[in-house]
Short mmCIF file of C-alpha atoms in Angstrom, two decimals:
data_model
loop_
_atom_site.label_atom_id
_atom_site.label_comp_id
_atom_site.label_asym_id
_atom_site.label_seq_id
_atom_site.Cartn_x
_atom_site.Cartn_y
_atom_site.Cartn_z
CA MET Q 198 26.91 76.89 165.86
CA THR Q 199 26.67 80.25 167.53
CA PRO Q 200 24.02 82.72 166.84
CA GLU Q 201 26.55 84.78 165.28
CA GLN Q 202 28.47 81.70 162.88
CA ALA Q 203 24.63 80.86 162.21
CA LYS Q 204 24.26 84.06 160.56
CA ARG Q 205 27.54 84.45 158.64
CA PHE Q 206 27.02 80.96 157.20
CA LYS Q 207 23.60 81.80 156.02
CA TYR Q 208 25.08 84.32 154.28
CA TRP Q 209 27.40 82.51 153.14
CA GLN Q 210 24.96 79.79 151.79
CA THR Q 211 23.25 82.08 150.00
CA ARG Q 212 25.86 84.00 148.49
CA THR Q 213 27.31 79.88 147.35
CA ILE Q 214 23.90 79.47 145.63
CA ILE Q 215 23.93 82.89 143.47
CA GLY Q 216 27.40 82.45 143.04
CA THR Q 217 27.03 79.08 141.37
CA MET Q 218 23.71 79.89 139.67
CA VAL Q 219 25.48 83.34 138.14
CA GLY Q 220 28.29 81.22 137.44
CA TYR Q 221 26.70 78.31 135.37
CA ALA Q 222 24.17 80.54 133.70
CA LEU Q 223 27.48 82.15 131.97
CA TYR Q 224 28.37 78.42 130.73
CA TYR Q 225 25.19 78.45 128.66
CA PHE Q 226 26.39 81.85 127.78
CA VAL Q 227 29.60 79.90 125.88
CA ARG Q 228 27.48 77.17 124.73
CA LYS Q 229 24.25 77.99 123.59
CA ASN Q 230 24.97 80.92 121.17
CA PHE Q 231 25.74 78.16 119.18
CA SER Q 232 22.47 77.97 118.22
CA LEU Q 233 21.76 81.52 117.26
CA ALA Q 234 24.90 81.65 115.43
CA MET Q 235 23.97 78.90 113.03
CA PRO Q 236 21.88 81.03 110.63
CA GLY Q 237 24.57 83.13 110.10
CA LEU Q 238 26.88 80.27 109.41
CA GLU Q 239 25.15 78.60 107.08
CA ALA Q 240 24.69 82.16 105.08
CA ASP Q 241 27.54 84.23 105.34
CA MET Q 242 30.28 80.96 105.46
CA GLY Q 243 28.10 77.96 103.34
CA ILE Q 244 27.86 75.81 106.66
CA THR Q 245 25.48 72.93 105.54
CA LYS Q 246 23.28 72.08 108.29
CA VAL Q 247 24.79 68.46 108.21
CA GLN Q 248 27.75 70.23 109.40
CA LEU Q 249 26.13 72.02 111.91
CA GLY Q 250 24.47 69.02 113.06
CA PHE Q 251 27.81 67.29 113.53
CA PHE Q 252 29.36 70.23 115.69
CA LEU Q 253 26.13 69.78 118.12
CA THR Q 254 26.34 65.97 117.98
CA LEU Q 255 30.48 65.76 118.87
CA HIS Q 256 30.27 68.99 121.03
CA GLY Q 257 27.10 66.90 123.33
CA VAL Q 258 28.82 63.64 123.30
CA ILE Q 259 32.47 65.37 124.36
CA TYR Q 260 30.28 67.23 127.13
CA GLY Q 261 28.75 64.01 128.62
CA CYS Q 262 31.98 62.20 128.84
CA SER Q 263 33.55 64.75 130.17
CA ARG Q 264 31.11 65.36 133.14
CA PHE Q 265 31.90 62.12 133.95
CA VAL Q 266 35.71 62.62 133.77
CA ASN Q 267 35.63 66.22 135.77
CA GLY Q 268 33.52 64.66 138.38
CA PHE Q 269 36.37 62.80 139.34
CA ILE Q 270 38.82 65.74 139.30
CA ALA Q 271 36.58 68.03 141.11
CA ASP Q 272 36.61 65.87 143.94
CA ARG Q 273 39.63 66.45 144.49
CA VAL Q 274 40.74 70.01 143.73
CA SER Q 275 39.12 73.48 144.78
CA GLY Q 276 35.68 73.86 143.43
CA ARG Q 277 35.97 77.64 143.24
CA LYS Q 278 38.99 77.50 141.22
CA PHE Q 279 37.42 74.44 139.10
CA MET Q 280 34.53 76.35 138.11
CA THR Q 281 36.37 79.51 137.26
CA LEU Q 282 39.08 77.81 135.07
CA GLY Q 283 36.19 75.95 133.18
CA LEU Q 284 34.25 79.29 132.56
CA VAL Q 285 37.68 81.02 131.58
CA LEU Q 286 39.01 78.84 129.29
CA CYS Q 287 35.41 78.40 127.60
CA SER Q 288 35.20 81.95 127.18
CA LEU Q 289 38.70 81.38 125.05
CA ALA Q 290 37.21 78.79 122.90
CA ASN Q 291 34.49 80.74 121.98
CA TYR Q 292 36.97 83.86 121.05
CA ALA Q 293 38.84 81.33 119.15
CA PHE Q 294 35.62 80.09 117.58
CA GLY Q 295 35.08 83.59 116.03
CA PHE Q 296 38.46 83.05 114.49
CA SER Q 297 38.00 80.15 112.56
CA ASP Q 298 37.57 81.70 109.32
CA THR Q 299 40.70 83.57 110.03
CA PHE Q 300 42.57 80.34 110.99
CA ALA Q 301 41.84 78.86 107.91
CA ARG Q 302 42.71 81.82 105.27
CA LEU Q 303 46.09 81.60 107.56
CA THR Q 304 46.74 77.93 107.01
CA THR Q 305 45.70 78.00 103.63
CA GLY Q 306 46.44 81.00 102.10
CA MET Q 307 42.73 81.64 100.32
CA SER Q 308 39.97 83.21 101.62
CA SER Q 309 37.41 81.78 99.69
CA GLY Q 310 36.61 78.16 97.46
CA ALA Q 311 36.41 74.11 98.84
CA GLN Q 312 39.67 74.14 100.53
CA PHE Q 313 39.19 77.03 102.67
CA LEU Q 314 35.66 76.06 103.64
CA ALA Q 315 36.95 72.37 104.45
CA ALA Q 316 39.67 73.78 106.57
CA THR Q 317 37.13 76.27 108.38
CA VAL Q 318 34.69 73.49 109.14
CA VAL Q 319 37.73 71.79 110.49
CA PHE Q 320 38.96 74.28 113.02
CA MET Q 321 35.51 75.59 113.79
CA GLY Q 322 34.53 71.41 114.49
CA VAL Q 323 37.96 71.06 116.65
CA ILE Q 324 37.29 74.18 118.73
CA TRP Q 325 33.53 73.39 119.39
CA VAL Q 326 34.95 69.73 120.68
CA ILE Q 327 37.47 71.65 122.89
CA ASN Q 328 34.87 73.90 124.15
CA GLY Q 329 32.53 70.83 124.92
CA PHE Q 330 35.04 69.38 127.03
CA VAL Q 331 35.54 72.41 129.00
CA GLN Q 332 31.79 72.82 129.52
CA GLY Q 333 32.31 69.98 131.39
CA MET Q 334 34.28 71.75 133.89
CA GLY Q 335 30.84 73.49 135.19
CA VAL Q 336 28.78 71.21 136.97
CA PRO Q 337 30.87 68.93 138.92
CA PRO Q 338 32.58 71.82 141.52
CA VAL Q 339 28.77 72.82 141.86
CA ASN Q 340 28.09 69.69 143.49
CA ARG Q 341 31.02 69.83 145.44
CA LEU Q 342 30.57 73.38 146.82
CA LEU Q 343 26.53 72.90 147.40
CA THR Q 344 27.04 69.92 149.47
CA HIS Q 345 29.54 71.72 151.58
CA TRP Q 346 27.08 74.49 152.09
CA ILE Q 347 23.70 72.89 152.19
CA PRO Q 348 22.20 70.60 154.38
CA ALA Q 349 21.34 67.09 153.17
CA ARG Q 350 17.55 67.61 154.29
CA GLU Q 351 17.61 70.90 152.66
CA LEU Q 352 19.26 70.01 149.51
CA ALA Q 353 16.47 68.91 147.11
CA THR Q 354 14.36 72.41 147.49
CA LYS Q 355 17.55 74.52 146.70
CA MET Q 356 18.77 72.37 144.04
CA SER Q 357 15.73 72.68 142.36
CA VAL Q 358 15.96 76.82 142.55
CA TRP Q 359 19.71 76.11 141.49
CA ASN Q 360 18.49 74.26 138.50
CA THR Q 361 16.84 76.82 136.66
CA SER Q 362 20.00 78.65 136.19
CA HIS Q 363 20.61 76.88 132.82
CA SER Q 364 17.27 77.90 131.82
CA ILE Q 365 18.18 81.49 132.87
CA GLY Q 366 21.62 81.60 131.05
CA ALA Q 367 20.07 79.78 127.74
CA GLY Q 368 16.93 82.33 127.94
CA LEU Q 369 19.33 85.54 128.44
CA VAL Q 370 21.76 84.40 125.37
CA VAL Q 371 19.35 83.72 122.86
CA ILE Q 372 17.98 86.99 123.32
CA LEU Q 373 21.59 88.64 123.37
CA CYS Q 374 22.68 87.09 120.45
CA GLY Q 375 19.06 87.30 118.51
CA TYR Q 376 19.55 91.23 118.83
CA LEU Q 377 23.51 91.03 117.44
CA MET Q 378 21.94 88.69 114.06
CA THR Q 379 19.16 90.83 113.86
CA HIS Q 380 20.58 94.53 114.00
CA PHE Q 381 23.90 93.73 112.74
CA GLY Q 382 23.08 90.95 110.13
CA VAL Q 383 24.54 87.35 109.05
CA GLY Q 384 28.14 88.49 109.37
CA ALA Q 385 27.47 88.97 113.40
CA TRP Q 386 27.70 85.13 113.66
CA ARG Q 387 31.53 86.59 115.14
CA LEU Q 388 29.81 88.62 117.87
CA CYS Q 389 27.43 85.64 118.81
CA PHE Q 390 30.83 84.32 120.21
CA PHE Q 391 32.88 87.39 121.24
CA VAL Q 392 30.12 89.30 123.09
CA PRO Q 393 28.93 86.02 125.57
CA ALA Q 394 32.88 85.42 125.68
CA THR Q 395 34.07 89.02 126.93
CA ILE Q 396 30.62 88.81 129.43
CA SER Q 397 31.65 85.09 130.75
CA LEU Q 398 35.06 86.57 130.92
CA CYS Q 399 34.29 89.40 132.86
CA GLY Q 400 32.02 86.69 135.17
CA ALA Q 401 34.65 84.44 135.89
CA VAL Q 402 36.59 87.19 137.87
CA TRP Q 403 33.65 87.75 139.72
CA LEU Q 404 32.91 84.12 140.04
CA TRP Q 405 36.59 83.87 141.95
CA PHE Q 406 36.28 86.42 144.43
CA THR Q 407 32.35 85.27 144.67
CA LEU Q 408 32.69 81.80 145.71
CA ARG Q 409 35.01 79.47 149.01
CA ASP Q 410 35.49 76.10 148.96
CA THR Q 411 34.08 75.50 152.31
CA PRO Q 412 33.02 76.92 155.60
CA SER Q 413 36.04 75.99 157.67
CA SER Q 414 38.36 78.31 154.93
CA LEU Q 415 36.01 81.01 156.64
CA GLY Q 416 36.37 79.71 159.94
CA LEU Q 417 32.88 78.44 160.21
CA PRO Q 418 32.36 74.45 161.68
CA GLU Q 419 31.35 72.03 158.46
CA LEU Q 420 28.11 70.51 157.80
CA THR Q 421 27.90 66.73 159.42
CA ASN Q 422 26.34 63.90 157.41
CA THR Q 423 23.64 63.24 159.80
CA THR Q 424 20.07 62.05 159.59
CA THR Q 425 17.16 63.66 161.92
CA ALA Q 426 17.65 61.16 164.72
CA GLY Q 427 21.38 62.34 164.60
CA LYS Q 428 23.10 59.29 163.50
CA VAL Q 429 25.97 59.29 161.23
CA GLU Q 430 26.04 56.91 158.67
CA LYS Q 431 28.96 56.47 156.33
CA THR Q 432 29.11 54.07 152.81
CA ASP Q 433 31.93 52.14 152.25
CA THR Q 434 32.16 52.84 148.70
CA LYS Q 435 35.23 50.65 148.22
CA SER Q 436 34.29 47.36 149.36
CA PRO Q 437 33.10 44.36 147.21
CA ALA Q 438 29.49 44.42 148.92
CA TYR Q 439 28.92 47.99 147.68
CA ARG Q 440 30.17 47.31 144.27
CA ALA Q 441 27.47 44.25 144.43
CA PHE Q 442 24.89 46.46 145.75
CA VAL Q 443 25.11 49.35 142.63
CA ARG Q 444 25.63 46.37 140.44
CA LYS Q 445 22.17 45.12 140.90
CA GLN Q 446 20.73 47.93 142.26
CA VAL Q 447 21.92 50.28 139.15
CA PHE Q 448 23.20 48.27 136.40
CA GLY Q 449 20.81 45.12 136.66
CA ASN Q 450 17.27 46.89 137.55
CA ARG Q 451 14.99 47.12 134.66
CA ILE Q 452 14.05 50.55 136.01
CA ILE Q 453 16.78 52.60 135.75
CA TRP Q 454 18.02 50.91 132.30
CA THR Q 455 14.13 52.34 131.42
CA ILE Q 456 14.76 55.93 132.69
CA ALA Q 457 17.76 56.29 131.28
CA PHE Q 458 16.18 55.55 127.66
CA VAL Q 459 13.40 57.65 128.63
CA ASN Q 460 15.65 60.45 129.48
CA PHE Q 461 17.61 60.03 126.07
CA LEU Q 462 14.62 59.99 124.09
CA VAL Q 463 13.25 63.26 125.90
CA TYR Q 464 16.47 65.12 125.64
CA ILE Q 465 15.88 64.35 121.37
CA VAL Q 466 12.58 66.79 121.91
CA ARG Q 467 14.57 69.12 123.89
CA PHE Q 468 17.72 69.66 122.40
CA THR Q 469 16.21 69.73 118.85
CA ILE Q 470 13.81 72.52 119.80
CA LEU Q 471 16.55 74.63 121.90
CA ASP Q 472 19.67 74.23 119.19
CA TRP Q 473 17.36 73.79 116.13
CA GLY Q 474 15.02 76.54 117.65
CA PRO Q 475 15.80 79.54 116.18
CA THR Q 476 16.59 77.96 112.56
CA LEU Q 477 13.40 76.25 112.52
CA LEU Q 478 11.33 79.44 113.42
CA LYS Q 479 13.02 81.49 110.86
CA GLU Q 480 12.97 79.06 108.19
CA THR Q 481 9.34 77.78 108.76
CA LYS Q 482 7.07 80.36 110.31
CA GLY Q 483 9.32 83.56 109.01
CA VAL Q 484 10.19 84.73 112.21
CA SER Q 485 13.26 87.41 112.25
CA LEU Q 486 16.26 86.25 114.77
CA ALA Q 487 15.54 88.53 117.26
CA SER Q 488 12.05 87.16 118.08
CA ALA Q 489 12.76 83.99 117.76
CA GLY Q 490 15.55 84.10 119.79
CA TRP Q 491 12.95 85.73 122.48
CA MET Q 492 10.62 82.79 121.76
CA VAL Q 493 13.30 80.72 122.72
CA ALA Q 494 13.97 82.37 126.03
CA LEU Q 495 10.07 82.26 126.65
CA PHE Q 496 10.10 78.47 126.01
CA GLU Q 497 13.27 78.35 128.96
CA ILE Q 498 10.69 80.51 130.83
CA ALA Q 499 8.16 78.42 130.13
CA GLY Q 500 10.29 75.37 130.81
CA ILE Q 501 10.80 76.57 134.49
CA VAL Q 502 7.32 77.02 135.21
CA GLY Q 503 6.70 73.81 133.78
CA MET Q 504 9.10 71.84 136.44
CA LEU Q 505 8.02 73.36 138.87
CA VAL Q 506 4.43 72.55 138.51
CA ALA Q 507 5.01 68.82 137.63
CA GLY Q 508 7.08 68.53 140.80
CA TRP Q 509 4.23 69.84 142.96
CA ALA Q 510 1.65 68.03 140.86
CA THR Q 511 3.71 64.31 141.22
CA ASP Q 512 3.16 64.95 145.34
CA ARG Q 513 -0.01 66.13 145.61
CA PHE Q 514 -2.07 63.93 142.90
CA LEU Q 515 0.23 61.02 141.90
CA LYS Q 516 1.40 59.99 145.37
CA SER Q 517 5.55 60.66 144.46
CA ARG Q 518 5.28 58.75 140.97
CA ALA Q 519 7.09 60.61 139.18
CA HIS Q 520 6.88 58.32 136.30
CA ARG Q 521 3.02 58.82 136.34
CA THR Q 522 3.88 62.57 135.70
CA CYS Q 523 6.02 62.14 132.98
CA VAL Q 524 3.36 60.12 130.63
CA PHE Q 525 1.13 62.95 131.34
CA CYS Q 526 3.83 65.54 130.65
CA MET Q 527 5.03 63.76 127.06
CA ILE Q 528 1.29 63.63 126.09
CA GLY Q 529 0.94 67.69 126.38
CA ALA Q 530 4.76 67.87 125.06
CA ALA Q 531 3.34 65.58 121.68
CA VAL Q 532 0.40 68.04 121.56
CA SER Q 533 2.11 71.32 121.74
CA MET Q 534 4.55 70.35 119.01
CA LEU Q 535 1.64 68.94 116.41
CA LEU Q 536 -0.39 72.44 117.36
CA PHE Q 537 3.20 74.42 116.30
CA TRP Q 538 3.87 72.20 113.29
CA LYS Q 539 0.27 73.02 111.85
CA ILE Q 540 0.43 76.71 112.94
CA PRO Q 541 0.72 78.65 109.00
CA ALA Q 542 3.65 80.75 108.73
CA ASP Q 543 1.41 83.46 108.01
CA ALA Q 544 -0.44 82.99 111.54
CA HIS Q 545 0.05 85.79 114.35
CA PRO Q 546 3.39 85.24 116.00
CA ILE Q 547 1.19 84.69 119.25
CA ALA Q 548 -0.26 81.23 118.01
CA THR Q 549 3.63 80.47 117.47
CA PHE Q 550 4.36 81.45 120.96
CA VAL Q 551 1.66 79.92 122.79
CA ALA Q 552 2.53 76.39 121.21
CA LEU Q 553 6.22 76.66 122.08
CA CYS Q 554 5.84 78.08 125.55
CA MET Q 555 3.44 75.09 125.73
CA ALA Q 556 5.94 72.63 124.69
CA GLY Q 557 8.49 74.10 126.85
CA PHE Q 558 5.83 73.99 129.76
CA PHE Q 559 5.51 69.66 129.38
CA ILE Q 560 8.97 68.92 128.36
CA TYR Q 561 10.96 70.29 131.40
CA GLY Q 562 8.76 68.63 133.07
CA PRO Q 563 10.26 65.08 132.60
CA GLN Q 564 13.80 66.32 132.36
CA ALA Q 565 13.30 67.16 136.12
CA LEU Q 566 11.60 64.30 137.67
CA LEU Q 567 13.50 61.52 135.63
CA GLY Q 568 16.19 62.73 137.86
CA ILE Q 569 13.86 62.48 140.81
CA ALA Q 570 12.57 58.92 139.86
CA THR Q 571 16.14 58.05 139.24
CA SER Q 572 17.41 58.71 142.77
CA ASN Q 573 14.51 57.12 144.12
CA HIS Q 574 14.69 53.52 142.17
CA ALA Q 575 18.84 53.66 142.42
CA THR Q 576 17.97 54.78 146.36
CA LYS Q 577 20.71 57.37 148.07
CA LYS Q 578 23.13 54.69 148.45
CA ALA Q 579 23.78 54.19 144.82
CA SER Q 580 21.93 58.16 143.25
CA ALA Q 581 24.80 59.25 141.86
CA THR Q 582 25.82 56.36 139.91
CA GLY Q 583 22.37 55.79 138.43
CA ASN Q 584 22.09 59.59 137.64
CA GLY Q 585 25.41 59.28 135.86
CA LEU Q 586 24.24 56.67 133.71
CA VAL Q 587 20.56 58.61 132.90
CA GLY Q 588 22.86 61.37 132.10
CA LEU Q 589 25.08 60.20 130.21
CA PHE Q 590 22.49 58.48 128.04
CA GLY Q 591 20.39 62.07 127.68
CA TYR Q 592 23.78 63.71 126.26
CA ALA Q 593 24.03 60.70 123.87
CA SER Q 594 20.56 61.91 122.82
CA THR Q 595 22.83 64.69 121.00
CA VAL Q 596 23.88 62.13 117.79
CA ILE Q 597 19.80 62.66 116.67
CA SER Q 598 19.00 65.81 117.69
CA GLY Q 599 22.41 67.15 116.06
CA LEU Q 600 23.87 64.90 113.15
CA GLY Q 601 20.13 63.32 112.69
CA ILE Q 602 17.97 66.34 112.61
CA GLY Q 603 20.53 68.26 110.86
CA TYR Q 604 20.58 66.05 107.93
CA MET Q 605 16.91 65.20 107.88
CA ALA Q 606 15.95 69.12 107.49
CA LYS Q 607 18.81 69.49 105.14
CA ASN Q 608 17.54 66.34 102.90
CA TYR Q 609 13.48 66.13 103.61
CA GLY Q 610 13.03 69.17 105.20
CA TRP Q 611 11.38 70.70 108.47
CA ASP Q 612 8.19 68.86 107.88
CA HIS Q 613 9.17 65.43 108.17
CA THR Q 614 11.62 66.31 111.02
CA PHE Q 615 7.83 67.28 112.73
CA VAL Q 616 6.78 63.90 112.14
CA ALA Q 617 10.05 62.49 113.30
CA LEU Q 618 10.08 64.39 116.76
CA LEU Q 619 6.03 63.42 116.96
CA GLY Q 620 7.39 59.59 116.64
CA VAL Q 621 9.86 60.25 119.38
CA ALA Q 622 7.42 61.84 122.11
CA VAL Q 623 4.82 58.73 120.99
CA VAL Q 624 7.74 56.05 121.53
CA THR Q 625 8.63 57.96 124.92
CA ILE Q 626 4.99 57.82 125.94
CA LEU Q 627 4.96 53.86 125.22
CA VAL Q 628 7.89 53.21 127.11
CA LEU Q 629 6.73 54.66 130.03
CA LEU Q 630 3.43 53.31 130.52
CA THR Q 631 5.61 49.64 130.44
CA ILE Q 632 6.61 50.87 133.88
CA TRP Q 633 3.09 52.70 135.18
CA ASN Q 634 2.76 50.39 137.58
CA ILE Q 635 5.93 50.52 139.67
CA LYS Q 636 6.22 52.15 142.76
CA ALA Q 637 7.55 55.49 143.74
CA ASP Q 638 10.74 54.09 145.08
CA SER Q 639 12.56 50.79 145.59
CA TYR Q 640 13.49 51.27 149.12
CA GLU Q 641 12.03 48.15 150.41
CA GLU Q 642 13.80 46.10 147.21
CA ALA Q 643 17.14 47.51 148.10
CA GLU Q 644 16.73 46.76 151.74
CA LYS Q 645 16.10 43.17 150.96
CA LEU Q 646 19.36 43.78 148.36
CA GLU Q 647 21.32 44.34 151.03
CA ALA Q 648 20.22 41.95 153.55
CA GLU Q 649 21.36 39.16 150.81
CA ILE Q 650 24.35 40.73 150.38
CA ALA Q 651 24.98 40.77 153.76
CA ALA Q 652 24.41 37.42 154.35
CA LYS Q 653 26.66 36.16 151.29
CA TYR Q 654 29.32 38.50 152.52
CA LYS Q 655 29.14 37.45 156.42
CA ASP Q 656 30.59 40.49 157.60
CA GLY Q 657 27.17 42.37 158.95
CA ASN Q 658 25.75 45.53 157.38
CA PRO Q 659 28.05 45.48 153.85
CA LEU Q 660 27.20 49.16 152.86
CA THR Q 661 28.17 50.88 155.69
CA ASN Q 662 30.87 50.47 158.70
#
């Protein structure tokens, strides 16, 4: 690559990282806006917490499945087109959600009553499920785009920067929607969908003109998959030997399944605070929705700091044993949630703010580190499969954080809900302690497994050609 090509490549690499960060943050604009709209949906439309929780659960489960399905599609189409199309569809789904009661009125001929409410709930549920599916068009094309523009040796560092996009998007949209709900009243729940959708639709146009799929589309040389020694390694993912390796290293690996279960538990805590936070703050602490929006945004910012500190501490003090850092983080998360719960409603808002930020700081560490631990124990040859399994467990948690929390808050109150969350945090710590003594990675064991498979298939190295 000539100096001029290197300069152009660096420019487009930076442009791609920033473009996909902004694009994915906008996906959160038309996803996490729902949490600020929930109090308005309760007050204005009479939607119950159980029904709201059901929406969250369906959305989360469909989203997790969609990411898996769209991963196969994104590998075969233009990442730029796929990501842009997904953002447009998410925006349109949000517009449609804002007109759910209008659709119900047209189909039932009524503007109130049980039949009208039932029709409204059905329209909202169906539209939000559709949004959940098209939301899954966000991450897969990003993975494709970034691997074309970022060398493997730089991917971990630059992906850690990119990963802040979801916190930025979630933080900004809760501030925006908190302002709308406070200044325009409970009926402004529609604006919580219309305004972010308009911003995201404009962002989709910008995304189309900002991104390019590959360096070669701009006349630049493509990256090669090489190690620092210059050795090119290609994995034959279609061979029976490779499938045998994945079965044993991922699906037959106790460590991977333990991490997956821990991820399920961590996401229960994270999604409960993120999705129910504004409602919880309003009902238990007397916080206005505008202030609640700011608090949830700062929860996300504290989470970014927590991720960075947890990663640094893992390498600096715990010899890259990410699972051990997760134990300390979950202890901190449990203490933070206990403090948050026990703060009186008439206490100074700063006390609530500090406790919530502490919770964000400690919860987001495990969220990031569990993915790293999965990659280290699945090894690079099966890290995508391992993280796919662990990620699926994470979004399956919406069955609890959505429907379960909604049912518990409605029927037993927020005090019992906090006790349940503390219980989840304690169980997470206990499960992590079962793998306290494992090594930082499983590469040594993977090499032995490769040798066993090579002997069985008698074709040299079973995983590469």
